[in-house]
Amino acid sequence: MAVMEYIDAIRLAMKEEMERDSEVFVLGEDVGVKGGVFTTTKGLYEQFGEERALDTPLAESAIAGVAIGAAMVGMKPIAEMQYSDFMFPATNQIISEAAKIRYRSNNDWTCPLVIRAPIGGGVAGGLYHSQCPESVFFGTPGLKIVAPATAYDAKGLLKAAVRDPDPVIFFENKKCYRMITGDVPDDDYIVPIGKANVLREGTDITVIGYSLPLHYALQAAEELAKEGISAHILDLRTIQPLDREAILEAAAKTGKVLIIHEDNKTGGVGAEVSAIISEELLYDLDAPIKRLCGPDIPAMPFSPPLEKFFMLSKDKVKEAMRQLALF
Amino acid sequence: MTPDVTVRQKMKHEELGLTNAQAIEMYRMMVLARKYDERALLLQRAGKINFHVSGIGQEAAQVAAAFALDQNKDYFLPYYRDYGFVLSVGMTVRELMLALFGKVQDPNSGGRQMPGHFGCKRLRIVTSSSPVTTQVPHAVGIALAAKMRKEDSVSFVTLGEGSSNQGDFHEGCNFAGVHKVPAIIMVENNQYAISVPIAKQVAGRISDRALGYGFPGVRVDGCDVLEVFRVMKEARERAVRGEGPTLIEAMMYRLSPHSTSDNDLAYRTKEEVDANWEKDGIPRYKAYLMECGIWSEEDEAKLLAELKAIIDDATAYGEQASFPQPEDALTHVYAEEERGTWQ
């Protein structure tokens, strides 16, 4: 067991999977010699050579499309989109190709592909280095989508994604890269795709979310405990397929639900989580379901006060939690 | 085309390494594709099927390409007009009919996709979609895998000239050139992208684009089956020698409307279409085989009768085959063992 940064856990997962299986390889812009613009793939080129830490031309649709081709003949590519903001040129390849290959061939062909893409703001990235594009891909049958919040989950979910027989989008949070550290076992463990995780047990309110904002919720919960408010926090970890059972269990536990994510509020994952709870548990609730998300404006303006306005924070989450508790 | 044939001189197909039997089999496949296509058009007009997208006029290049490839090693990414190709690599007319009628045993998709969207692992035909040219990066990825695994196989992909304007064509070709992968990209330039003629699709020659990608681009008469075979054979040899991709632009003419939903005389004249029937590759190749003395009108009559029987049988087979069960729509979204947990 070692304490490491979230980004180190991602790198370790790739290294271990590449050591385990010679058909696993990484491709993308700057992933080879440079080791990635965030250093996520650092050392893979030296250890595995240029073919398995493959610097590609600057063309995202080809990165996805070439990876799909390789995956269809049994390779296990990990395609890196340098920023999720730059993933949109590859959207057709991901949604119309990767997601439908098994279905459209009636199970004859498969696409065991991983697409890694950094999401999220708060890094002075402006409109095109800060986006959370989950809602674009969410709801596409055939895709799995994971978004870890902790270093432990980052390693375990990425390893699970590599071994998954279907295409998985791995949304890693770039603000978490260095900000989040945690215990990460050296051994070969997996975090199963499709399973949520209770981060904190509580009795008054339930917070459901994924990725970075959960850390704000954890900090806020500590402080609110001193005010006598007990928060239950559920990390979805996988946003497609959603862990319905865990969502309903967490919601039923307190009867008061706050859903948080950085992606825009309208059409976000939170809307679906809310709908699941409404369909199954409406009469068990003690308060309307609340959502605290990025506002419905492009994510996110560059100037510091504008960026801060967009981002969730411990204080914003804490206030939303307190209001819900007081309802 | 006037092949210079004497008793002592080798015939062109022999020079290319094809036996008489292979040369005749190529002709048989061209005619089979044509007859299948004509039957599909008839079935649509008769209201028996919903939709057919035709490849009439393109069979020569398709069949030639198939015969130049290795059916045990190579991967194939044909586009939706490539009946001549898929028949030549082993798809049966019955299988095509199952797809045409949307039946459950359609090996391409179990009736999930429109006809003409090929895919069959048994035949190394990679599954395809309708947004055009998405298959080019796939072919490059498959070729990349062959290179990484040090296999002597190539991936072969086709598309139309209109599709060559898509970003995926450029991105795929560029990637293929940079990483020198064993891929052959064949543009079937049939002069029309639905209604828009070549002059409004591209201002230059598609084969010239290869220059910018750093590999050879060849323009070939796509109605000359032996010429396409020659060019394809060279491209495959280059690829397995590790010399990288080749772009082939096969010139032809789409003799049919775009699909059964299209009225082509709204944008082109009957005179233009008729003039292009004169260049059809099938009678040209038949004349060549007859000049070689290995084909006769008697053989032709026998062939047509044989093919009609095959197509009649396949039509009845396809029509009578079972449809999928409605709830079959729910299967194979994800790997089967995971069904039930979250579907």
XYZ file of C-alpha atoms in Angstrom:
670
model
C 0.000 0.000 0.000
C 1.350 3.390 -0.983
C -0.010 6.887 -0.685
C -0.010 8.416 -4.118
C -1.563 11.118 -6.213
C -4.632 10.415 -8.347
C -2.560 10.876 -11.524
C 0.021 8.350 -10.308
C -2.739 5.822 -9.737
C -3.908 6.235 -13.342
C -0.370 5.793 -14.608
C 0.147 2.741 -12.401
C -3.019 1.126 -13.718
C -1.804 1.497 -17.315
C 1.671 0.221 -16.450
C 0.295 -2.838 -14.673
C -2.153 -3.653 -17.461
C 0.549 -3.242 -20.115
C 2.834 -5.550 -18.138
C 0.046 -8.090 -17.754
C -1.093 -8.143 -21.383
C 1.075 -7.364 -24.410
C -2.038 -6.445 -26.428
C -2.675 -3.398 -24.211
C -1.265 -0.189 -25.665
C -1.719 3.553 -25.242
C -2.189 5.963 -28.131
C -2.809 9.665 -28.346
C -1.242 13.074 -28.731
C 2.035 13.496 -26.816
C 1.594 10.233 -24.914
C 4.933 8.797 -26.085
C 8.240 10.612 -25.736
C 6.771 13.458 -23.693
C 4.739 11.167 -21.454
C 1.537 13.191 -21.849
C 0.903 16.879 -21.307
C -0.026 16.097 -17.690
C 2.648 13.334 -17.373
C -0.088 10.706 -17.142
C 1.768 8.339 -19.484
C 5.277 9.204 -18.279
C 7.622 6.231 -18.359
C 5.445 4.031 -20.570
C 7.454 4.902 -23.697
C 10.697 3.986 -21.936
C 9.311 0.739 -20.558
C 7.170 -0.484 -23.453
C 8.597 1.219 -26.543
C 7.171 3.570 -29.115
C 4.591 1.194 -30.557
C 2.850 0.663 -27.221
C 3.090 4.291 -26.128
C 2.136 5.575 -29.535
C 2.381 9.240 -30.422
C -0.358 9.865 -32.965
C -0.992 12.659 -35.418
C -3.080 15.477 -33.959
C -6.473 14.163 -35.047
C -8.937 12.928 -32.453
C -11.330 11.104 -34.758
C -8.403 9.026 -36.021
C -7.214 8.346 -32.475
C -10.637 6.943 -31.637
C -11.202 5.304 -35.019
C -7.795 3.634 -35.188
C -8.254 2.397 -31.623
C -11.662 0.981 -32.586
C -10.114 -0.888 -35.516
C -7.380 -2.346 -33.324
C -9.913 -3.278 -30.637
C -12.116 -5.090 -33.157
C -9.257 -7.484 -33.932
C -8.570 -8.140 -30.261
C -6.053 -5.510 -29.196
C -6.801 -3.581 -25.983
C -6.152 0.050 -26.851
C -6.278 2.890 -24.338
C -6.933 5.978 -26.437
C -6.136 9.263 -24.749
C -8.026 12.423 -25.596
C -5.706 15.179 -24.388
C -8.603 17.190 -22.987
C -12.205 16.057 -23.052
C -12.906 19.404 -24.753
C -11.038 18.048 -27.784
C -12.998 14.832 -27.815
C -15.908 16.148 -29.872
C -14.281 15.517 -33.275
C -14.201 11.856 -32.180
C -17.811 11.822 -31.018
C -19.122 10.138 -34.158
C -16.521 7.403 -33.838
C -17.439 6.904 -30.178
C -21.235 7.129 -30.360
C -22.000 5.775 -33.833
C -19.161 3.275 -34.094
C -17.654 2.024 -30.823
C -20.956 1.990 -28.958
C -22.823 0.106 -31.692
C -20.284 -2.415 -32.949
C -21.537 -5.314 -30.837
C -25.180 -4.457 -31.394
C -25.058 -3.796 -35.105
C -23.109 -6.978 -35.815
C -25.463 -9.044 -33.670
C -22.607 -9.930 -31.291
C -20.244 -10.956 -34.099
C -17.784 -8.081 -33.584
C -16.809 -6.390 -30.319
C -14.947 -3.255 -29.330
C -13.000 -3.619 -26.047
C -11.724 -0.067 -26.081
C -10.870 2.435 -23.345
C -11.024 6.154 -24.013
C -9.377 8.278 -21.324
C -10.262 11.945 -21.219
C -9.517 14.600 -18.583
C -12.570 16.577 -17.516
C -13.296 19.568 -15.376
C -12.217 23.104 -14.604
C -10.725 25.168 -11.876
C -7.369 25.058 -13.638
C -7.560 28.379 -15.517
C -8.374 26.390 -18.621
C -11.035 28.651 -20.037
C -13.783 27.514 -22.340
C -11.863 24.725 -24.080
C -9.731 23.137 -21.380
C -12.356 22.851 -18.642
C -15.436 21.108 -19.943
C -17.336 18.208 -18.460
C -18.808 16.438 -21.510
C -20.434 13.548 -19.655
C -23.951 14.439 -20.738
C -22.977 14.214 -24.422
C -22.125 10.527 -24.059
C -24.440 9.655 -21.179
C -27.490 7.758 -22.367
C -25.752 6.196 -25.360
C -26.511 2.466 -25.211
C -23.377 0.404 -25.686
C -21.051 2.768 -23.828
C -19.910 2.484 -20.246
C -18.745 5.651 -18.512
C -16.710 5.856 -15.322
C -15.545 8.953 -13.449
C -13.431 8.211 -10.368
C -13.044 10.663 -7.490
C -10.294 8.897 -5.546
C -6.842 7.551 -6.325
C -7.922 4.054 -5.274
C -10.882 4.085 -7.646
C -8.839 5.650 -10.446
C -6.512 2.655 -10.494
C -9.180 0.031 -9.933
C -11.657 1.427 -12.436
C -9.052 1.919 -15.152
C -7.903 -1.679 -14.782
C -11.517 -2.823 -14.931
C -12.043 -0.682 -18.030
C -9.068 -2.240 -19.814
C -10.415 -5.733 -19.112
C -13.999 -4.885 -19.992
C -15.315 -6.503 -23.184
C -17.101 -3.294 -24.235
C -16.074 0.325 -24.842
C -15.505 2.320 -21.667
C -15.009 6.065 -21.374
C -12.754 6.898 -18.436
C -13.329 10.499 -17.377
C -10.430 11.484 -15.137
C -10.648 14.803 -13.339
C -7.662 16.991 -14.087
C -8.007 19.068 -10.922
C -7.867 15.819 -8.955
C -4.582 14.796 -10.646
C -2.401 16.448 -7.992
C -4.934 17.672 -5.451
C -6.176 14.240 -4.479
C -3.929 11.675 -2.857
C -4.881 8.410 -1.277
C -3.937 4.880 -0.386
C -3.442 2.751 -3.463
C -2.572 -0.927 -3.039
C 0.272 -2.296 -5.147
C -1.668 -5.438 -5.891
C -3.808 -6.280 -8.851
C -7.230 -5.123 -7.688
C -10.273 -4.087 -9.696
C -13.077 -1.680 -8.869
C -16.112 -3.178 -10.604
C -17.794 -1.024 -13.235
C -21.421 -0.287 -12.336
C -20.969 -0.210 -8.557
C -21.377 2.963 -6.519
C -19.606 3.435 -3.195
C -20.650 5.020 0.103
C -17.968 7.539 1.007
C -19.545 8.561 4.301
C -22.355 7.165 6.388
C -24.955 9.627 7.644
C -28.556 9.984 8.701
C -29.905 13.476 7.885
C -29.210 14.141 4.226
C -27.874 12.191 1.249
C -25.414 13.662 -1.236
C -24.988 11.802 -4.527
C -22.345 12.728 -7.066
C -19.194 11.741 -8.886
C -15.686 13.043 -9.465
C -14.203 16.216 -7.954
C -17.288 17.783 -6.275
C -17.506 14.834 -3.878
C -14.363 16.121 -2.166
C -16.162 19.393 -1.486
C -19.064 17.405 -0.069
C -16.734 15.403 2.189
C -15.142 18.573 3.557
C -18.531 20.197 4.021
C -19.861 17.104 5.792
C -17.019 17.291 8.313
C -17.919 20.877 9.132
C -21.661 20.268 9.153
C -21.196 17.401 11.595
C -20.119 20.019 14.113
C -23.464 21.751 13.531
C -25.232 18.472 14.183
C -26.007 17.668 10.540
C -25.145 14.116 9.526
C -24.513 13.619 5.796
C -24.552 10.372 3.859
C -22.416 10.574 0.712
C -22.642 8.256 -2.279
C -19.990 8.223 -5.007
C -21.552 6.916 -8.208
C -18.083 6.090 -9.613
C -19.731 4.669 -12.743
C -22.200 7.015 -14.390
C -23.257 4.517 -17.049
C -24.707 2.115 -16.109
C -25.952 3.857 -12.978
C -26.076 1.709 -9.848
C -29.829 2.022 -9.307
C -29.881 -0.085 -6.170
C -27.198 1.973 -4.462
C -28.894 5.228 -5.491
C -32.246 4.108 -4.076
C -30.675 2.762 -0.911
C -28.782 5.985 -0.298
C -31.857 8.117 -1.013
C -34.080 5.999 1.249
C -31.584 6.246 4.061
C -32.291 9.934 4.775
C -35.239 10.906 2.552
C -33.435 14.097 1.567
C -31.278 14.079 -1.566
C -28.810 16.552 -3.004
C -27.177 15.631 -6.332
C -23.959 17.386 -7.265
C -21.854 17.563 -10.402
C -19.757 20.084 -12.273
C -21.352 19.366 -15.677
C -24.199 21.728 -16.592
C -27.398 21.217 -14.683
C -29.765 20.773 -17.638
C -29.620 17.296 -19.118
C -26.845 16.224 -16.782
C -26.410 12.890 -15.043
C -28.151 14.388 -12.001
C -31.403 14.661 -13.906
C -31.420 10.907 -14.479
C -30.466 10.147 -10.871
C -33.317 12.397 -9.786
C -35.734 10.652 -12.139
C -34.758 7.217 -10.815
C -35.425 8.346 -7.255
C -38.713 10.016 -8.255
C -39.941 6.906 -10.046
C -39.230 4.587 -7.155
C -39.205 6.580 -3.948
C -41.217 9.754 -4.315
C -43.450 9.095 -1.307
C -40.492 8.244 0.917
C -38.888 11.626 0.420
C -38.978 14.336 3.069
C -37.851 17.136 0.773
C -37.766 17.910 -2.943
C -34.725 16.448 -4.701
C -32.131 19.179 -5.091
C -29.356 19.553 -7.640
C -26.232 21.655 -7.345
C -24.415 21.683 -10.677
C -22.534 23.899 -13.059
C -24.820 26.688 -14.320
C -26.282 26.386 -17.836
C -23.581 28.444 -19.480
C -20.565 27.256 -21.459
C -17.964 25.788 -19.151
C -16.144 27.804 -18.176
C -14.977 31.385 -18.603
C -11.266 32.072 -18.089
C -11.117 35.162 -15.891
C -10.661 34.056 -12.237
C -13.881 35.532 -10.819
C -15.868 34.064 -13.714
C -14.256 30.662 -13.320
C -14.876 30.725 -9.578
C -18.502 31.601 -10.246
C -18.878 28.507 -12.393
C -17.077 26.022 -10.175
C -18.629 24.229 -7.258
C -16.771 24.709 -3.977
C -16.850 23.426 -0.433
C -18.812 26.503 0.620
C -21.407 26.210 -2.142
C -21.931 22.524 -1.471
C -22.041 23.088 2.292
C -24.716 25.743 1.948
C -26.825 23.510 -0.290
C -26.428 20.662 2.194
C -27.397 22.868 5.116
C -30.475 24.198 3.329
C -31.583 20.679 2.553
C -31.046 19.569 6.147
C -33.139 22.501 7.356
C -36.005 21.824 4.960
C -9.561 -3.018 -75.085
C -8.008 -5.277 -77.690
C -5.895 -7.888 -75.999
C -3.092 -9.030 -78.215
C -3.683 -12.719 -78.047
C -1.830 -15.299 -80.007
C -1.385 -18.962 -79.307
C 2.160 -18.485 -78.038
C 1.744 -15.217 -76.194
C 0.545 -15.253 -72.613
C -2.888 -13.860 -72.087
C -3.170 -10.874 -69.769
C -4.767 -12.801 -66.935
C -2.000 -15.377 -67.147
C 0.611 -12.649 -66.978
C -1.057 -11.538 -63.781
C -0.833 -15.040 -62.334
C -4.474 -15.951 -62.802
C -5.466 -19.349 -64.154
C -8.204 -19.658 -66.741
C -10.475 -21.032 -64.041
C -9.792 -18.023 -61.810
C -10.341 -15.613 -64.685
C -13.679 -17.270 -65.366
C -14.594 -17.309 -61.682
C -14.032 -13.545 -61.570
C -16.459 -13.152 -64.436
C -18.929 -15.411 -62.696
C -18.768 -13.234 -59.561
C -19.266 -10.041 -61.552
C -22.357 -11.435 -63.206
C -23.651 -12.920 -59.945
C -23.351 -9.523 -58.232
C -25.156 -7.875 -61.145
C -27.946 -10.423 -61.150
C -28.347 -10.228 -57.387
C -28.534 -6.471 -57.618
C -31.135 -6.570 -60.394
C -33.226 -9.015 -58.370
C -33.046 -6.804 -55.299
C -34.261 -3.834 -57.329
C -37.147 -5.928 -58.624
C -38.052 -7.108 -55.154
C -38.186 -3.533 -53.939
C -40.343 -2.466 -56.885
C -42.642 -5.404 -56.166
C -43.031 -4.244 -52.583
C -41.370 -7.358 -51.154
C -38.546 -5.462 -49.457
C -38.153 -1.915 -48.176
C -34.818 -0.819 -49.489
C -31.886 -1.668 -51.701
C -28.746 0.294 -52.437
C -27.244 -0.735 -55.755
C -23.717 -1.384 -56.953
C -24.495 -1.826 -60.620
C -21.566 -0.622 -62.707
C -19.024 -1.157 -59.938
C -18.682 -4.932 -59.937
C -15.437 -5.181 -61.908
C -13.328 -3.281 -59.395
C -14.998 -4.981 -56.452
C -14.395 -8.494 -57.731
C -10.857 -7.681 -58.859
C -9.978 -6.380 -55.396
C -11.314 -9.484 -53.685
C -9.290 -11.788 -55.922
C -6.089 -9.865 -55.197
C -6.421 -10.265 -51.427
C -5.749 -13.160 -49.077
C -9.040 -14.455 -47.748
C -7.356 -16.249 -44.860
C -5.217 -13.379 -43.615
C -6.554 -10.010 -44.684
C -9.372 -7.952 -43.195
C -12.016 -6.373 -45.364
C -13.971 -3.166 -44.801
C -16.250 -2.890 -47.827
C -18.806 -0.127 -48.209
C -22.482 -0.523 -48.939
C -22.320 -1.076 -52.705
C -19.744 -3.866 -52.571
C -21.898 -6.890 -53.421
C -19.283 -8.065 -55.922
C -16.673 -7.927 -53.188
C -18.545 -9.724 -50.439
C -19.766 -12.439 -52.802
C -16.177 -12.963 -53.953
C -14.893 -13.437 -50.398
C -17.543 -16.018 -49.645
C -20.818 -14.436 -48.650
C -23.638 -16.423 -50.198
C -26.614 -15.068 -52.085
C -28.821 -16.623 -49.435
C -27.003 -14.579 -46.812
C -27.442 -11.405 -48.831
C -31.137 -12.189 -49.167
C -31.469 -12.707 -45.414
C -30.094 -9.205 -44.950
C -32.310 -7.801 -47.686
C -35.417 -9.214 -46.042
C -34.261 -8.272 -42.510
C -34.279 -11.838 -41.232
C -32.853 -13.133 -37.992
C -30.198 -15.332 -39.587
C -28.658 -12.479 -41.569
C -24.967 -12.952 -40.717
C -24.260 -9.259 -41.202
C -26.443 -7.978 -38.415
C -29.320 -10.334 -37.625
C -31.659 -7.938 -39.352
C -30.533 -4.919 -37.340
C -28.985 -2.925 -40.141
C -30.255 -1.834 -43.527
C -29.163 -4.133 -46.361
C -25.692 -3.439 -47.722
C -24.167 -2.847 -44.291
C -21.784 -5.755 -44.371
C -20.045 -7.490 -41.513
C -19.178 -11.137 -40.985
C -16.294 -12.266 -38.849
C -16.253 -15.715 -40.453
C -15.375 -14.013 -43.751
C -13.111 -11.378 -42.123
C -15.577 -8.676 -43.197
C -15.602 -5.954 -40.540
C -18.943 -4.523 -39.413
C -19.854 -1.185 -40.983
C -22.239 1.720 -40.471
C -24.013 4.369 -42.544
C -22.137 7.594 -41.674
C -19.682 7.374 -44.548
C -15.946 6.764 -44.271
C -15.848 5.996 -40.559
C -14.379 2.675 -41.717
C -11.123 4.204 -42.968
C -9.646 4.799 -39.488
C -10.876 1.322 -38.509
C -8.968 -0.210 -41.420
C -5.891 1.730 -40.343
C -6.292 0.460 -36.772
C -6.579 -3.115 -37.978
C -3.493 -2.620 -40.122
C -1.705 -1.098 -37.138
C -2.550 -4.219 -35.127
C -1.144 -6.401 -37.928
C 2.042 -4.353 -37.896
C 2.364 -4.565 -34.102
C 1.754 -8.307 -34.172
C 4.123 -8.728 -37.120
C 1.470 -10.500 -39.197
C 1.723 -10.486 -42.972
C -1.853 -9.370 -43.447
C -3.335 -6.218 -44.903
C -6.589 -4.414 -44.342
C -8.582 -3.350 -47.356
C -11.172 -0.589 -47.205
C -13.447 0.927 -49.819
C -15.517 4.071 -49.998
C -17.141 6.345 -52.550
C -15.599 9.506 -53.953
C -18.094 11.737 -52.152
C -17.102 10.086 -48.886
C -13.481 10.901 -49.560
C -14.294 14.439 -48.466
C -14.978 13.370 -44.913
C -12.472 14.179 -42.223
C -12.144 10.508 -41.353
C -10.728 9.843 -44.828
C -8.024 12.427 -44.311
C -7.344 11.492 -40.701
C -7.190 7.805 -41.536
C -4.950 8.224 -44.594
C -2.627 10.547 -42.737
C -2.305 8.157 -39.820
C -1.710 5.271 -42.231
C 1.051 7.199 -43.962
C 2.774 8.332 -40.768
C 2.794 4.854 -39.273
C 3.291 3.056 -42.609
C 0.640 0.471 -41.923
C -0.375 -2.292 -44.353
C -3.645 -0.798 -45.590
C -5.150 -0.490 -49.053
C -7.703 2.259 -49.475
C -9.800 1.983 -52.640
C -12.084 4.816 -53.646
C -14.820 3.611 -55.973
C -15.259 6.818 -57.922
C -18.716 6.299 -59.418
C -19.086 9.999 -60.307
C -22.028 10.730 -58.021
C -22.638 11.325 -54.320
C -26.396 10.737 -54.487
C -27.227 13.659 -56.797
C -24.064 15.738 -56.575
C -21.662 15.081 -59.443
C -17.925 14.643 -59.054
C -17.223 18.204 -60.221
C -19.083 19.554 -57.210
C -17.414 17.095 -54.832
C -13.738 17.423 -55.645
C -11.743 19.883 -57.694
C -8.689 17.678 -58.142
C -7.917 13.997 -58.469
C -8.533 11.894 -55.413
C -5.539 9.683 -56.205
C -3.302 12.775 -56.073
C -4.130 13.238 -52.411
C -1.863 10.305 -51.610
C 1.121 12.533 -52.390
C 0.298 14.578 -49.312
C 0.086 11.453 -47.213
C 3.430 10.166 -48.367
C 2.336 7.005 -50.147
C 1.432 6.016 -53.711
C -1.902 6.980 -55.218
C -3.019 5.167 -58.347
C -5.901 5.970 -60.648
C -7.190 2.980 -62.535
C -10.025 2.177 -64.918
C -12.417 0.562 -62.476
C -14.323 -1.148 -65.260
C -11.196 -3.040 -66.323
C -11.186 -5.984 -63.978
C -7.689 -7.168 -64.822
C -6.156 -3.716 -64.469
C -7.709 -3.285 -61.032
C -6.461 -6.750 -60.106
C -2.940 -5.800 -61.197
C -2.943 -2.569 -59.211
C -4.418 -4.267 -56.141
C -1.894 -7.089 -56.286
C 0.959 -4.587 -56.345
C -0.565 -2.683 -53.462
C -0.869 -5.846 -51.394
C 2.725 -6.831 -52.129
C 3.937 -3.380 -51.061
C 1.909 -3.608 -47.872
C 3.228 -6.991 -46.766
C 6.783 -5.903 -47.610
C 6.328 -3.217 -44.968
C 6.260 -0.377 -47.470
C 2.963 1.021 -46.223
C -0.411 1.942 -47.637
C -1.663 2.552 -51.169
C -4.561 4.711 -52.298
C -6.408 3.426 -55.357
C -8.965 5.522 -57.201
C -11.017 3.204 -59.382
C -12.941 5.143 -62.025
C -16.438 3.890 -62.804
C -20.005 5.075 -63.121
C -22.989 4.423 -60.906
C -25.393 3.038 -63.474
C -28.278 2.716 -61.017
C -29.939 5.432 -58.992
C -28.329 6.033 -55.566
C -30.845 3.748 -53.916
C -34.400 2.594 -54.361
C -35.449 5.885 -52.727
C -33.809 7.957 -55.450
C -34.982 9.198 -58.863
C -31.717 9.811 -60.676
C -33.254 11.372 -63.757
C -34.029 14.407 -61.624
C -30.326 15.307 -61.747
C -28.803 13.482 -64.725
C -29.912 12.631 -68.235
C -30.835 9.290 -69.710
C -28.312 9.992 -72.468
C -25.518 10.303 -69.941
C -26.499 7.048 -68.243
C -26.848 5.232 -71.576
C -23.438 6.432 -72.700
C -21.923 4.952 -69.554
C -23.593 1.599 -70.079
C -21.279 1.392 -73.099
C -18.312 1.285 -70.686
C -19.786 -1.379 -68.427
C -17.059 -3.752 -67.246
C -19.090 -6.935 -67.572
C -19.538 -7.125 -71.392
C -15.975 -5.865 -71.786
C -14.619 -8.706 -69.714
C -16.873 -11.214 -71.414
C -15.468 -10.090 -74.773
C -11.939 -10.523 -73.412
C -12.650 -14.062 -72.196
C -14.182 -14.938 -75.551
C -11.193 -13.525 -77.403
C -8.989 -15.658 -75.184
C -11.028 -18.608 -76.318
C -12.006 -19.638 -72.804
C -15.616 -18.479 -72.883
C -18.496 -19.011 -75.309
C -22.110 -17.997 -75.709
C -22.965 -21.497 -74.674
C -21.010 -21.053 -71.440
C -22.766 -17.738 -70.951
C -26.214 -19.262 -71.313
C -25.298 -22.009 -68.875
C -23.947 -19.471 -66.393
C -27.034 -17.295 -66.567
C -29.267 -20.302 -65.966
C -27.125 -21.411 -63.036
C -27.127 -17.966 -61.455
C -30.855 -17.556 -61.945
C -31.406 -20.813 -60.080
C -29.132 -19.656 -57.234
C -30.905 -16.328 -56.968
C -34.368 -17.869 -57.214
C -33.476 -20.280 -54.441
C -31.982 -17.520 -52.289
C -34.967 -15.242 -52.833
C -37.377 -17.929 -51.681
C -35.068 -18.789 -48.801
C -34.787 -15.190 -47.691
C -38.490 -14.539 -47.995
C -39.455 -17.636 -46.043
C -36.822 -17.283 -43.316
C -37.879 -16.179 -39.844
C -37.921 -12.630 -38.674
C -36.261 -11.829 -35.344
C -38.491 -11.968 -32.272
C -39.457 -8.419 -31.218
C -37.615 -8.742 -27.922
C -34.433 -9.755 -29.778
C -34.020 -5.987 -30.078
C -32.838 -5.990 -26.469
C -29.871 -8.314 -26.878
C -26.174 -7.650 -27.484
C -25.984 -4.061 -26.352
C -23.202 -5.218 -24.045
C -21.456 -8.547 -23.466
C -24.047 -11.185 -22.837
C -22.980 -12.263 -19.341
C -23.890 -8.823 -18.110
C -27.477 -8.926 -19.259
C -29.964 -8.694 -16.470
C -27.669 -6.793 -14.160
C -28.382 -3.521 -15.829
C -30.572 -3.893 -18.869
